[in-house]
mmCIF file with all atom_site columns, C-alpha atoms and ligand atoms in Angstrom:
data_model
loop_
_atom_site.group_PDB
_atom_site.id
_atom_site.type_symbol
_atom_site.label_atom_id
_atom_site.label_alt_id
_atom_site.label_comp_id
_atom_site.label_asym_id
_atom_site.label_entity_id
_atom_site.label_seq_id
_atom_site.pdbx_PDB_ins_code
_atom_site.Cartn_x
_atom_site.Cartn_y
_atom_site.Cartn_z
_atom_site.occupancy
_atom_site.B_iso_or_equiv
_atom_site.pdbx_formal_charge
_atom_site.auth_seq_id
_atom_site.auth_comp_id
_atom_site.auth_asym_id
_atom_site.auth_atom_id
_atom_site.pdbx_PDB_model_num
ATOM   1   C  CA  . MET A 1 1   ? 93.866 180.874 354.158 1.00 63.00 ? 72  MET A CA  1
ATOM   2   C  CA  . THR A 1 2   ? 91.084 178.330 354.017 1.00 75.00 ? 73  THR A CA  1
ATOM   3   C  CA  . GLN A 1 3   ? 91.461 175.696 351.379 1.00 82.00 ? 74  GLN A CA  1
ATOM   4   C  CA  . ASP A 1 4   ? 88.917 175.650 348.586 1.00 91.00 ? 75  ASP A CA  1
ATOM   5   C  CA  . ASN A 1 5   ? 86.959 172.403 349.016 1.00 93.00 ? 76  ASN A CA  1
ATOM   6   C  CA  . SER A 1 6   ? 84.280 173.085 346.433 1.00 93.00 ? 77  SER A CA  1
ATOM   7   C  CA  . ARG A 1 7   ? 85.495 170.216 344.227 1.00 94.00 ? 78  ARG A CA  1
ATOM   8   C  CA  . ILE A 1 8   ? 85.953 167.663 346.974 1.00 96.00 ? 79  ILE A CA  1
ATOM   9   C  CA  . PRO A 1 9   ? 83.195 165.048 346.782 1.00 96.00 ? 80  PRO A CA  1
ATOM   10  C  CA  . TYR A 1 10  ? 81.071 164.222 349.802 1.00 96.00 ? 81  TYR A CA  1
ATOM   11  C  CA  . ARG A 1 11  ? 83.163 161.628 351.631 1.00 95.00 ? 82  ARG A CA  1
ATOM   12  C  CA  . HIS A 1 12  ? 80.567 159.564 353.411 1.00 97.00 ? 83  HIS A CA  1
ATOM   13  C  CA  . ALA A 1 13  ? 78.225 156.762 352.443 1.00 95.00 ? 84  ALA A CA  1
ATOM   14  C  CA  . GLN A 1 14  ? 74.727 157.676 351.283 1.00 95.00 ? 85  GLN A CA  1
ATOM   15  C  CA  . PRO A 1 15  ? 71.981 156.695 353.738 1.00 96.00 ? 86  PRO A CA  1
ATOM   16  C  CA  . LYS A 1 16  ? 71.528 152.948 353.540 1.00 95.00 ? 87  LYS A CA  1
ATOM   17  C  CA  . GLU A 1 17  ? 67.753 153.282 353.091 1.00 94.00 ? 88  GLU A CA  1
ATOM   18  C  CA  . SER A 1 18  ? 68.235 155.541 350.072 1.00 94.00 ? 89  SER A CA  1
ATOM   19  C  CA  . PRO A 1 19  ? 67.606 153.585 346.832 1.00 93.00 ? 90  PRO A CA  1
ATOM   20  C  CA  . PRO A 1 20  ? 70.133 153.773 344.000 1.00 94.00 ? 91  PRO A CA  1
ATOM   21  C  CA  . GLU A 1 21  ? 69.888 156.728 341.632 1.00 95.00 ? 92  GLU A CA  1
ATOM   22  C  CA  . LEU A 1 22  ? 68.233 156.198 338.280 1.00 97.00 ? 93  LEU A CA  1
ATOM   23  C  CA  . VAL A 1 23  ? 69.771 157.552 335.091 1.00 97.00 ? 94  VAL A CA  1
ATOM   24  C  CA  . VAL A 1 24  ? 68.097 157.194 331.710 1.00 96.00 ? 95  VAL A CA  1
ATOM   25  C  CA  . ALA A 1 25  ? 70.560 158.082 328.957 1.00 93.00 ? 96  ALA A CA  1
ATOM   26  C  CA  . ALA A 1 26  ? 68.162 158.706 326.097 1.00 94.00 ? 97  ALA A CA  1
ATOM   27  C  CA  . VAL A 1 27  ? 64.778 159.851 327.332 1.00 96.00 ? 98  VAL A CA  1
ATOM   28  C  CA  . ILE A 1 28  ? 63.436 159.595 323.792 1.00 96.00 ? 99  ILE A CA  1
ATOM   29  C  CA  . PRO A 1 29  ? 64.644 156.081 323.024 1.00 96.00 ? 100 PRO A CA  1
ATOM   30  C  CA  . ALA A 1 30  ? 66.457 155.071 319.848 1.00 95.00 ? 101 ALA A CA  1
ATOM   31  C  CA  . ASP A 1 31  ? 64.757 151.677 320.143 1.00 95.00 ? 102 ASP A CA  1
ATOM   32  C  CA  . GLU A 1 32  ? 61.115 152.086 319.144 1.00 96.00 ? 103 GLU A CA  1
ATOM   33  C  CA  . ARG A 1 33  ? 60.157 148.979 321.160 1.00 96.00 ? 104 ARG A CA  1
ATOM   34  C  CA  . ILE A 1 34  ? 60.727 150.828 324.455 1.00 97.00 ? 105 ILE A CA  1
ATOM   35  C  CA  . TRP A 1 35  ? 57.432 152.707 323.896 1.00 98.00 ? 106 TRP A CA  1
ATOM   36  C  CA  . VAL A 1 36  ? 54.617 150.799 325.579 1.00 98.00 ? 107 VAL A CA  1
ATOM   37  C  CA  . PRO A 1 37  ? 51.354 150.833 323.607 1.00 97.00 ? 108 PRO A CA  1
ATOM   38  C  CA  . GLN A 1 38  ? 48.449 152.120 325.669 1.00 94.00 ? 109 GLN A CA  1
ATOM   39  C  CA  . ALA A 1 39  ? 45.621 152.806 323.215 1.00 92.00 ? 110 ALA A CA  1
ATOM   40  C  CA  . GLU A 1 40  ? 45.268 153.460 319.514 1.00 91.00 ? 111 GLU A CA  1
ATOM   41  C  CA  . ASN A 1 41  ? 47.924 156.065 318.607 1.00 93.00 ? 112 ASN A CA  1
ATOM   42  C  CA  . VAL A 1 42  ? 48.928 156.410 322.296 1.00 95.00 ? 113 VAL A CA  1
ATOM   43  C  CA  . TRP A 1 43  ? 52.140 155.124 323.911 1.00 97.00 ? 114 TRP A CA  1
ATOM   44  C  CA  . PHE A 1 44  ? 54.107 155.769 327.079 1.00 98.00 ? 115 PHE A CA  1
ATOM   45  C  CA  . ARG A 1 45  ? 57.778 155.467 327.837 1.00 98.00 ? 116 ARG A CA  1
ATOM   46  C  CA  . PRO A 1 46  ? 58.579 154.738 331.522 1.00 98.00 ? 117 PRO A CA  1
ATOM   47  C  CA  . LEU A 1 47  ? 61.310 156.804 333.204 1.00 98.00 ? 118 LEU A CA  1
ATOM   48  C  CA  . CYS A 1 48  ? 60.726 156.323 336.932 1.00 98.00 ? 119 CYS A CA  1
ATOM   49  C  CA  . LEU A 1 49  ? 58.070 153.980 338.288 1.00 98.00 ? 120 LEU A CA  1
ATOM   50  C  CA  . CYS A 1 50  ? 58.114 154.956 341.930 1.00 98.00 ? 121 CYS A CA  1
ATOM   51  C  CA  . ALA A 1 51  ? 56.360 152.040 343.638 1.00 98.00 ? 122 ALA A CA  1
ATOM   52  C  CA  . SER A 1 52  ? 57.514 153.146 347.098 1.00 96.00 ? 123 SER A CA  1
ATOM   53  C  CA  . ARG A 1 53  ? 55.870 156.600 346.766 1.00 97.00 ? 124 ARG A CA  1
ATOM   54  C  CA  . GLY A 1 54  ? 52.999 155.768 344.411 1.00 98.00 ? 125 GLY A CA  1
ATOM   55  C  CA  . TYR A 1 55  ? 53.800 157.966 341.422 1.00 98.00 ? 126 TYR A CA  1
ATOM   56  C  CA  . TRP A 1 56  ? 55.339 157.666 337.986 1.00 98.00 ? 127 TRP A CA  1
ATOM   57  C  CA  . MET A 1 57  ? 57.326 159.768 335.509 1.00 98.00 ? 128 MET A CA  1
ATOM   58  C  CA  . ASN A 1 58  ? 56.769 158.956 331.888 1.00 98.00 ? 129 ASN A CA  1
ATOM   59  C  CA  . LEU A 1 59  ? 56.704 160.327 328.398 1.00 98.00 ? 130 LEU A CA  1
ATOM   60  C  CA  . LEU A 1 60  ? 53.314 160.241 326.765 1.00 98.00 ? 131 LEU A CA  1
ATOM   61  C  CA  . ARG A 1 61  ? 53.372 160.043 322.975 1.00 97.00 ? 132 ARG A CA  1
ATOM   62  C  CA  . VAL A 1 62  ? 50.273 160.592 320.884 1.00 96.00 ? 133 VAL A CA  1
ATOM   63  C  CA  . ARG A 1 63  ? 50.187 160.529 317.112 1.00 93.00 ? 134 ARG A CA  1
ATOM   64  C  CA  . LYS A 1 64  ? 47.580 161.643 314.644 1.00 85.00 ? 135 LYS A CA  1
ATOM   65  C  CA  . SER A 1 65  ? 44.408 162.674 316.457 1.00 82.00 ? 136 SER A CA  1
ATOM   66  C  CA  . GLY A 1 66  ? 44.831 160.212 319.325 1.00 85.00 ? 137 GLY A CA  1
ATOM   67  C  CA  . VAL A 1 67  ? 42.842 160.627 322.545 1.00 89.00 ? 138 VAL A CA  1
ATOM   68  C  CA  . LEU A 1 68  ? 43.836 159.948 326.133 1.00 90.00 ? 139 LEU A CA  1
ATOM   69  C  CA  . SER A 1 69  ? 40.525 158.862 327.671 1.00 93.00 ? 140 SER A CA  1
ATOM   70  C  CA  . ARG A 1 70  ? 38.642 161.143 330.063 1.00 97.00 ? 141 ARG A CA  1
ATOM   71  C  CA  . HIS A 1 71  ? 40.067 160.827 333.571 1.00 97.00 ? 142 HIS A CA  1
ATOM   72  C  CA  . ARG A 1 72  ? 40.152 162.381 337.011 1.00 98.00 ? 143 ARG A CA  1
ATOM   73  C  CA  . HIS A 1 73  ? 43.250 163.113 339.120 1.00 96.00 ? 144 HIS A CA  1
ATOM   74  C  CA  . PRO A 1 74  ? 42.818 163.042 342.913 1.00 97.00 ? 145 PRO A CA  1
ATOM   75  C  CA  . GLN A 1 75  ? 46.439 164.242 343.114 1.00 97.00 ? 146 GLN A CA  1
ATOM   76  C  CA  . PRO A 1 76  ? 48.502 166.760 341.139 1.00 97.00 ? 147 PRO A CA  1
ATOM   77  C  CA  . VAL A 1 77  ? 50.184 166.165 337.800 1.00 98.00 ? 148 VAL A CA  1
ATOM   78  C  CA  . HIS A 1 78  ? 53.092 168.091 336.263 1.00 98.00 ? 149 HIS A CA  1
ATOM   79  C  CA  . GLY A 1 79  ? 53.742 168.112 332.520 1.00 98.00 ? 150 GLY A CA  1
ATOM   80  C  CA  . TYR A 1 80  ? 56.403 169.475 330.176 1.00 98.00 ? 151 TYR A CA  1
ATOM   81  C  CA  . VAL A 1 81  ? 55.637 169.471 326.457 1.00 98.00 ? 152 VAL A CA  1
ATOM   82  C  CA  . ILE A 1 82  ? 58.693 168.233 324.576 1.00 98.00 ? 153 ILE A CA  1
ATOM   83  C  CA  . LYS A 1 83  ? 57.166 168.038 321.122 1.00 98.00 ? 154 LYS A CA  1
ATOM   84  C  CA  . GLY A 1 84  ? 53.972 169.007 319.325 1.00 97.00 ? 155 GLY A CA  1
ATOM   85  C  CA  . ARG A 1 85  ? 50.890 170.315 321.084 1.00 97.00 ? 156 ARG A CA  1
ATOM   86  C  CA  . TRP A 1 86  ? 47.709 169.081 322.746 1.00 97.00 ? 157 TRP A CA  1
ATOM   87  C  CA  . ARG A 1 87  ? 44.677 170.360 324.570 1.00 97.00 ? 158 ARG A CA  1
ATOM   88  C  CA  . TYR A 1 88  ? 41.905 169.309 326.912 1.00 97.00 ? 159 TYR A CA  1
ATOM   89  C  CA  . LEU A 1 89  ? 38.304 169.178 325.748 1.00 97.00 ? 160 LEU A CA  1
ATOM   90  C  CA  . GLU A 1 90  ? 37.444 170.823 329.094 1.00 97.00 ? 161 GLU A CA  1
ATOM   91  C  CA  . HIS A 1 91  ? 39.703 173.898 328.740 1.00 97.00 ? 162 HIS A CA  1
ATOM   92  C  CA  . ASP A 1 92  ? 40.301 176.533 326.081 1.00 97.00 ? 163 ASP A CA  1
ATOM   93  C  CA  . TRP A 1 93  ? 44.105 176.720 326.310 1.00 98.00 ? 164 TRP A CA  1
ATOM   94  C  CA  . VAL A 1 94  ? 46.594 174.708 324.256 1.00 98.00 ? 165 VAL A CA  1
ATOM   95  C  CA  . ALA A 1 95  ? 49.728 173.077 325.687 1.00 98.00 ? 166 ALA A CA  1
ATOM   96  C  CA  . GLU A 1 96  ? 52.495 173.945 323.220 1.00 98.00 ? 167 GLU A CA  1
ATOM   97  C  CA  . GLU A 1 97  ? 55.991 172.594 322.641 1.00 98.00 ? 168 GLU A CA  1
ATOM   98  C  CA  . GLY A 1 98  ? 58.291 173.927 325.369 1.00 98.00 ? 169 GLY A CA  1
ATOM   99  C  CA  . GLY A 1 99  ? 55.394 174.628 327.738 1.00 98.00 ? 170 GLY A CA  1
ATOM   100 C  CA  . TYR A 1 100 ? 54.664 173.476 331.280 1.00 98.00 ? 171 TYR A CA  1
ATOM   101 C  CA  . VAL A 1 101 ? 51.297 172.391 332.652 1.00 98.00 ? 172 VAL A CA  1
ATOM   102 C  CA  . TYR A 1 102 ? 50.134 171.876 336.245 1.00 97.00 ? 173 TYR A CA  1
ATOM   103 C  CA  . GLU A 1 103 ? 47.013 169.802 336.703 1.00 95.00 ? 174 GLU A CA  1
ATOM   104 C  CA  . ALA A 1 104 ? 45.380 170.432 340.058 1.00 96.00 ? 175 ALA A CA  1
ATOM   105 C  CA  . PRO A 1 105 ? 43.894 167.702 342.254 1.00 98.00 ? 176 PRO A CA  1
ATOM   106 C  CA  . GLY A 1 106 ? 40.226 167.230 341.412 1.00 97.00 ? 177 GLY A CA  1
ATOM   107 C  CA  . GLU A 1 107 ? 40.656 167.870 337.689 1.00 96.00 ? 178 GLU A CA  1
ATOM   108 C  CA  . THR A 1 108 ? 38.738 165.719 335.214 1.00 98.00 ? 179 THR A CA  1
ATOM   109 C  CA  . HIS A 1 109 ? 39.774 166.080 331.590 1.00 97.00 ? 180 HIS A CA  1
ATOM   110 C  CA  . THR A 1 110 ? 40.230 164.481 328.187 1.00 97.00 ? 181 THR A CA  1
ATOM   111 C  CA  . LEU A 1 111 ? 43.509 164.991 326.349 1.00 96.00 ? 182 LEU A CA  1
ATOM   112 C  CA  . VAL A 1 112 ? 43.297 165.301 322.578 1.00 96.00 ? 183 VAL A CA  1
ATOM   113 C  CA  . VAL A 1 113 ? 45.858 165.803 319.838 1.00 95.00 ? 184 VAL A CA  1
ATOM   114 C  CA  . ASP A 1 114 ? 44.489 167.537 316.790 1.00 94.00 ? 185 ASP A CA  1
ATOM   115 C  CA  . GLU A 1 115 ? 44.638 166.116 313.281 1.00 92.00 ? 186 GLU A CA  1
ATOM   116 C  CA  . ASP A 1 116 ? 47.349 168.510 312.076 1.00 93.00 ? 187 ASP A CA  1
ATOM   117 C  CA  . VAL A 1 117 ? 49.829 167.448 314.781 1.00 95.00 ? 188 VAL A CA  1
ATOM   118 C  CA  . GLU A 1 118 ? 52.028 164.634 313.488 1.00 95.00 ? 189 GLU A CA  1
ATOM   119 C  CA  . GLU A 1 119 ? 53.300 163.650 316.937 1.00 96.00 ? 190 GLU A CA  1
ATOM   120 C  CA  . MET A 1 120 ? 53.245 165.020 320.462 1.00 97.00 ? 191 MET A CA  1
ATOM   121 C  CA  . ILE A 1 121 ? 55.516 163.964 323.308 1.00 98.00 ? 192 ILE A CA  1
ATOM   122 C  CA  . THR A 1 122 ? 55.012 165.228 326.868 1.00 98.00 ? 193 THR A CA  1
ATOM   123 C  CA  . LEU A 1 123 ? 56.829 164.390 330.089 1.00 98.00 ? 194 LEU A CA  1
ATOM   124 C  CA  . PHE A 1 124 ? 54.263 163.770 332.831 1.00 98.00 ? 195 PHE A CA  1
ATOM   125 C  CA  . GLN A 1 125 ? 54.725 163.199 336.522 1.00 98.00 ? 196 GLN A CA  1
ATOM   126 C  CA  . VAL A 1 126 ? 51.539 161.526 337.761 1.00 98.00 ? 197 VAL A CA  1
ATOM   127 C  CA  . ASN A 1 127 ? 50.798 160.992 341.448 1.00 98.00 ? 198 ASN A CA  1
ATOM   128 C  CA  . GLY A 1 128 ? 48.552 158.310 342.898 1.00 98.00 ? 199 GLY A CA  1
ATOM   129 C  CA  . VAL A 1 129 ? 45.917 157.262 340.393 1.00 98.00 ? 200 VAL A CA  1
ATOM   130 C  CA  . MET A 1 130 ? 44.249 158.229 337.165 1.00 97.00 ? 201 MET A CA  1
ATOM   131 C  CA  . LEU A 1 131 ? 40.548 157.390 337.412 1.00 98.00 ? 202 LEU A CA  1
ATOM   132 C  CA  . TYR A 1 132 ? 38.979 156.818 334.012 1.00 97.00 ? 203 TYR A CA  1
ATOM   133 C  CA  . VAL A 1 133 ? 35.424 158.149 334.054 1.00 98.00 ? 204 VAL A CA  1
ATOM   134 C  CA  . ASP A 1 134 ? 32.334 158.588 331.889 1.00 97.00 ? 205 ASP A CA  1
ATOM   135 C  CA  . PRO A 1 135 ? 31.094 162.116 331.013 1.00 97.00 ? 206 PRO A CA  1
ATOM   136 C  CA  . ASP A 1 136 ? 29.244 162.238 334.363 1.00 98.00 ? 207 ASP A CA  1
ATOM   137 C  CA  . GLY A 1 137 ? 32.248 161.179 336.427 1.00 97.00 ? 208 GLY A CA  1
ATOM   138 C  CA  . ALA A 1 138 ? 31.277 157.557 337.066 1.00 98.00 ? 209 ALA A CA  1
ATOM   139 C  CA  . VAL A 1 139 ? 34.481 155.550 337.432 1.00 98.00 ? 210 VAL A CA  1
ATOM   140 C  CA  . LEU A 1 140 ? 35.192 153.075 334.619 1.00 98.00 ? 211 LEU A CA  1
ATOM   141 C  CA  . GLY A 1 141 ? 38.704 152.010 335.575 1.00 98.00 ? 212 GLY A CA  1
ATOM   142 C  CA  . TYR A 1 142 ? 42.020 153.224 336.949 1.00 98.00 ? 213 TYR A CA  1
ATOM   143 C  CA  . GLU A 1 143 ? 45.759 153.272 336.477 1.00 98.00 ? 214 GLU A CA  1
ATOM   144 C  CA  . ASP A 1 144 ? 48.387 153.530 339.176 1.00 98.00 ? 215 ASP A CA  1
ATOM   145 C  CA  . VAL A 1 145 ? 52.121 152.886 339.308 1.00 98.00 ? 216 VAL A CA  1
ATOM   146 C  CA  . PHE A 1 146 ? 51.457 149.165 339.740 1.00 98.00 ? 217 PHE A CA  1
ATOM   147 C  CA  . THR A 1 147 ? 49.226 148.809 336.675 1.00 98.00 ? 218 THR A CA  1
ATOM   148 C  CA  . LYS A 1 148 ? 51.866 150.824 334.763 1.00 98.00 ? 219 LYS A CA  1
ATOM   149 C  CA  . ILE A 1 149 ? 54.566 148.383 335.878 1.00 98.00 ? 220 ILE A CA  1
ATOM   150 C  CA  . ASP A 1 150 ? 52.326 145.478 334.797 1.00 98.00 ? 221 ASP A CA  1
ATOM   151 C  CA  . LEU A 1 151 ? 51.719 146.985 331.355 1.00 98.00 ? 222 LEU A CA  1
ATOM   152 C  CA  . CYS A 1 152 ? 55.450 147.559 330.867 1.00 98.00 ? 223 CYS A CA  1
ATOM   153 C  CA  . ARG A 1 153 ? 56.347 144.069 332.022 1.00 98.00 ? 224 ARG A CA  1
ATOM   154 C  CA  . ARG A 1 154 ? 53.836 142.402 329.710 1.00 98.00 ? 225 ARG A CA  1
ATOM   155 C  CA  . HIS A 1 155 ? 54.951 144.516 326.743 1.00 98.00 ? 226 HIS A CA  1
ATOM   156 C  CA  . TYR A 1 156 ? 58.670 143.970 327.320 1.00 98.00 ? 227 TYR A CA  1
ATOM   157 C  CA  . VAL A 1 157 ? 58.144 140.204 327.666 1.00 98.00 ? 228 VAL A CA  1
ATOM   158 C  CA  . ALA A 1 158 ? 56.046 140.160 324.468 1.00 98.00 ? 229 ALA A CA  1
ATOM   159 C  CA  . ILE A 1 159 ? 58.723 141.953 322.421 1.00 97.00 ? 230 ILE A CA  1
ATOM   160 C  CA  . GLY A 1 160 ? 61.577 139.873 323.806 1.00 96.00 ? 231 GLY A CA  1
ATOM   161 C  CA  . LEU A 1 161 ? 63.281 142.372 326.138 1.00 96.00 ? 232 LEU A CA  1
ATOM   162 C  CA  . GLY A 1 162 ? 62.339 140.143 329.048 1.00 97.00 ? 233 GLY A CA  1
ATOM   163 C  CA  . GLU A 1 163 ? 60.515 140.231 332.335 1.00 95.00 ? 234 GLU A CA  1
ATOM   164 C  CA  . GLY A 1 164 ? 63.329 142.067 334.126 1.00 97.00 ? 235 GLY A CA  1
ATOM   165 C  CA  . TYR A 1 165 ? 63.641 144.943 331.671 1.00 98.00 ? 236 TYR A CA  1
ATOM   166 C  CA  . VAL A 1 166 ? 61.171 147.178 333.509 1.00 98.00 ? 237 VAL A CA  1
ATOM   167 C  CA  . ASP A 1 167 ? 62.992 146.720 336.838 1.00 98.00 ? 238 ASP A CA  1
ATOM   168 C  CA  . GLN A 1 168 ? 65.575 149.398 335.972 1.00 98.00 ? 239 GLN A CA  1
ATOM   169 C  CA  . PHE A 1 169 ? 62.803 152.029 336.150 1.00 98.00 ? 240 PHE A CA  1
ATOM   170 C  CA  . ILE A 1 170 ? 61.323 150.920 339.497 1.00 98.00 ? 241 ILE A CA  1
ATOM   171 C  CA  . ARG A 1 171 ? 62.257 152.578 342.802 1.00 97.00 ? 242 ARG A CA  1
HETATM 172 FE FE1 . FE  B 2 .   ? 45.485 164.190 333.144 1.00 51.42 ? 133 FE  B FE1 1
#
């Protein structure tokens, strides 16, 4: 009879090039200061800032008719709506609590939260860059994982959590 080994852990070292795993206990933080302000009524909460692969996972929080400025994605984005609801000015559907959204490469859109929504929180995985554009597509600015890391670092220094606080989210 073969012995059941289903509960025996893998007995070898992980590949030495493999970075340490990253575990965030409370995705929605108890400490309000963890949210990094991004614009009026818009914050993000870093989860994984993947500098080695050029993408980031974060929660986006928008309160009371906030707007995430018009932007273009050269690469795909995945989103899961944890709380509230939002929509794009460019589409007629609404992303509702519990829903999933795939944003295809090439998409340009403007995320809005309507007046009657107290708060929306969405988990986004964003690859490469977000190019902020005018209504005709002319590029006004950009964000990538490195500007995200910078924003976090500056915020966490300013509120006293220190320069190294963001490092736990970087891989
Ligand atoms: Fe987007």
